[in-house]
Coordinates of C-alpha atoms in Angstrom, one line a residue:
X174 CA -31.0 8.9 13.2
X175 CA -28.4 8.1 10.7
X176 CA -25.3 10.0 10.6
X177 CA -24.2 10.2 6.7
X178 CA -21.0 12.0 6.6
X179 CA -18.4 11.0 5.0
X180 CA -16.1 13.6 5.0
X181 CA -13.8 12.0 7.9
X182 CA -10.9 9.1 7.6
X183 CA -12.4 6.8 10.1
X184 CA -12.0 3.3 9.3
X185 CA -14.7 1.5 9.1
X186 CA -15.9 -1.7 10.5
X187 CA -15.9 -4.7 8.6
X188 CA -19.0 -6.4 10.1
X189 CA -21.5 -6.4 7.2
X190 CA -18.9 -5.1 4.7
X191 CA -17.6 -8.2 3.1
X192 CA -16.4 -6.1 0.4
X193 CA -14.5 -3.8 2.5
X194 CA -13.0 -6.2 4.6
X195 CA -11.6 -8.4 1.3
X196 CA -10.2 -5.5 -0.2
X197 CA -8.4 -4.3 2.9
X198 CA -7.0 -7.6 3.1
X199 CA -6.2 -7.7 -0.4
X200 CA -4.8 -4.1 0.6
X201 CA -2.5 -5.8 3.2
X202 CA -0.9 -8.7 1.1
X203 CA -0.4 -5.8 -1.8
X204 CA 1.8 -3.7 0.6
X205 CA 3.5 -7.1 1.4
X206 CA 4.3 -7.7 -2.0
X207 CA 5.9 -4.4 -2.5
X208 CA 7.7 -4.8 0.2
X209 CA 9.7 -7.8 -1.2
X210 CA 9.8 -6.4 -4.5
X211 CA 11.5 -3.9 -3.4
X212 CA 13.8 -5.8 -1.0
X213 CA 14.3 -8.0 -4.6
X214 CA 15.4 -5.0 -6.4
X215 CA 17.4 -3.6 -4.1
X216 CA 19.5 -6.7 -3.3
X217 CA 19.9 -7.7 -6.8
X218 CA 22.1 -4.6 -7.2
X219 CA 24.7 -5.4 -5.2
X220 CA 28.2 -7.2 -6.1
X221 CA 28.6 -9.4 -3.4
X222 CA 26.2 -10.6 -0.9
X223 CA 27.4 -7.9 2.2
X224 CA 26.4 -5.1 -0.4
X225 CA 23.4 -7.2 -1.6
X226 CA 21.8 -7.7 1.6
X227 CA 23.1 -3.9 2.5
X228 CA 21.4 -2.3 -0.5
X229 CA 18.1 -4.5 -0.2
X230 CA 17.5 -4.1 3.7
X231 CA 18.0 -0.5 3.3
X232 CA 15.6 0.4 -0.1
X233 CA 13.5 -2.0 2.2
X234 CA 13.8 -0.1 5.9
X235 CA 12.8 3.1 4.1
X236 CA 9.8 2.2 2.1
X237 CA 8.7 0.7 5.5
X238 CA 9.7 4.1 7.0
X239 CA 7.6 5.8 4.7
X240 CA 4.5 3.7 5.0
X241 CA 4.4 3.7 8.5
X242 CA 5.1 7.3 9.1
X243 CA 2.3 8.6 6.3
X244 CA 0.7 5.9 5.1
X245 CA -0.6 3.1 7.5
X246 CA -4.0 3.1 9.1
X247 CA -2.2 4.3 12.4
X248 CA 0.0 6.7 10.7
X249 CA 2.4 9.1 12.7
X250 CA 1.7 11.9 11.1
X251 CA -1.7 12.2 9.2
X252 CA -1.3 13.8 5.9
X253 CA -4.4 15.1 3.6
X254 CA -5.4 12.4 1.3
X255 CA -3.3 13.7 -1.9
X256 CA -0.3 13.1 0.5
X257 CA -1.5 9.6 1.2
X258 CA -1.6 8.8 -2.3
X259 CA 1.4 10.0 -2.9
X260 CA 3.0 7.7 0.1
X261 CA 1.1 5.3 -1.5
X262 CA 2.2 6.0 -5.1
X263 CA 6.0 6.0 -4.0
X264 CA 6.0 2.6 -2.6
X265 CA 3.3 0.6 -3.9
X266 CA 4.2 1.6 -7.7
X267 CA 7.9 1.4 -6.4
X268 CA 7.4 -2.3 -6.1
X269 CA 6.0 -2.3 -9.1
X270 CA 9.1 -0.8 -10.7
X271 CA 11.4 -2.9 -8.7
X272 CA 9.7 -6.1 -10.0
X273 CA 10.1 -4.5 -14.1
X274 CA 13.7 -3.7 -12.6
X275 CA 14.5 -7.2 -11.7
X276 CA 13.3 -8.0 -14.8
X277 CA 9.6 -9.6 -14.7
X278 CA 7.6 -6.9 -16.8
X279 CA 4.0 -8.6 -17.2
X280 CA 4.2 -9.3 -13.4
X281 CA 4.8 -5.4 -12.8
X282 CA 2.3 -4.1 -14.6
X283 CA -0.2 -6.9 -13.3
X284 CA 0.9 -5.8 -9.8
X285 CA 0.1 -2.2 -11.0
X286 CA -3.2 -2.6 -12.1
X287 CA -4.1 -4.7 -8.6
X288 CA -2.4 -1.4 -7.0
X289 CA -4.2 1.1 -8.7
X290 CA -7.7 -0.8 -8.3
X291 CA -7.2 -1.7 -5.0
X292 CA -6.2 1.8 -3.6
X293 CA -9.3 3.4 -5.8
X294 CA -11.7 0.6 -4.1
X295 CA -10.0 1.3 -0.6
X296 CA -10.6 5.2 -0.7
X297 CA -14.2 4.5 -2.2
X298 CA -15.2 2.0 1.2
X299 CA -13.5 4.4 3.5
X300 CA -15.6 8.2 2.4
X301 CA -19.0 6.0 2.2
X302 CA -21.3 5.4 4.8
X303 CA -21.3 1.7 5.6
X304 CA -25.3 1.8 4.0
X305 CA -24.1 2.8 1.0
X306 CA -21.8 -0.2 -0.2

């Protein structure tokens, strides 16, 4: 017999789910992308390149802080899926700010759209049964 529910977080397998699988990995370079964005952003406000590397390590260290704590598949502390998001929504659109902030506009809302689609697409895969997609 089947079991159908799909009210849990497990993550799914991706044997048989090509779909699933390219979109977590599309998942994985997006979070790397923020990442850097973010690292761009923050270094590009400093005045010299002790305050440059200061300011973009440390925007950096905390978005990676965040994600890791709430956000990542092996999360610290699990949060209910509106806090997820929100995790999510901090510092995947924060590296879509930081790129606009360092001044590349079309390539941060690009990176936007490919945020927003892929994090609808992942939380689609993850609540259906593997039978369903």
């Amino acid at each position: 017999m089947h079991d159908n529910r799909t009210d849990g977080p497990a993550i799914p397998s991706s044997s048989g789910r090509p779909w699933w699988a390219a979109n977590e990995a599309l998942a994985f370079l997006v979070e790397l992308v923020a990442l850097g964005c973010l690292f761009w952003w923050g270094f590009s406000l400093g005045d010299n390149l002790a305050v440059q590397l200061l300011l973009g390590i440390g925007v950096l260290a905390i978005a990676i802080a965040l994600w890791g704590t709430f956000a990542a598949p092996r999360a610290r502390i699990r949060l209910p899926l509106a806090g997820v998001l929100a995790i999510k929504a901090v510092v995947l659109g924060g590296g879509a700010l930081a790129l606009y902030g360092v001044g590349h506009p079309v390539a941060a809302v690009a990176l936007a759209v490919v945020v927003v689609a892929n994090t609808g697409l992942a939380e689609t895969f993850r609540r259906r049964p593997a039978s369903a997609v």
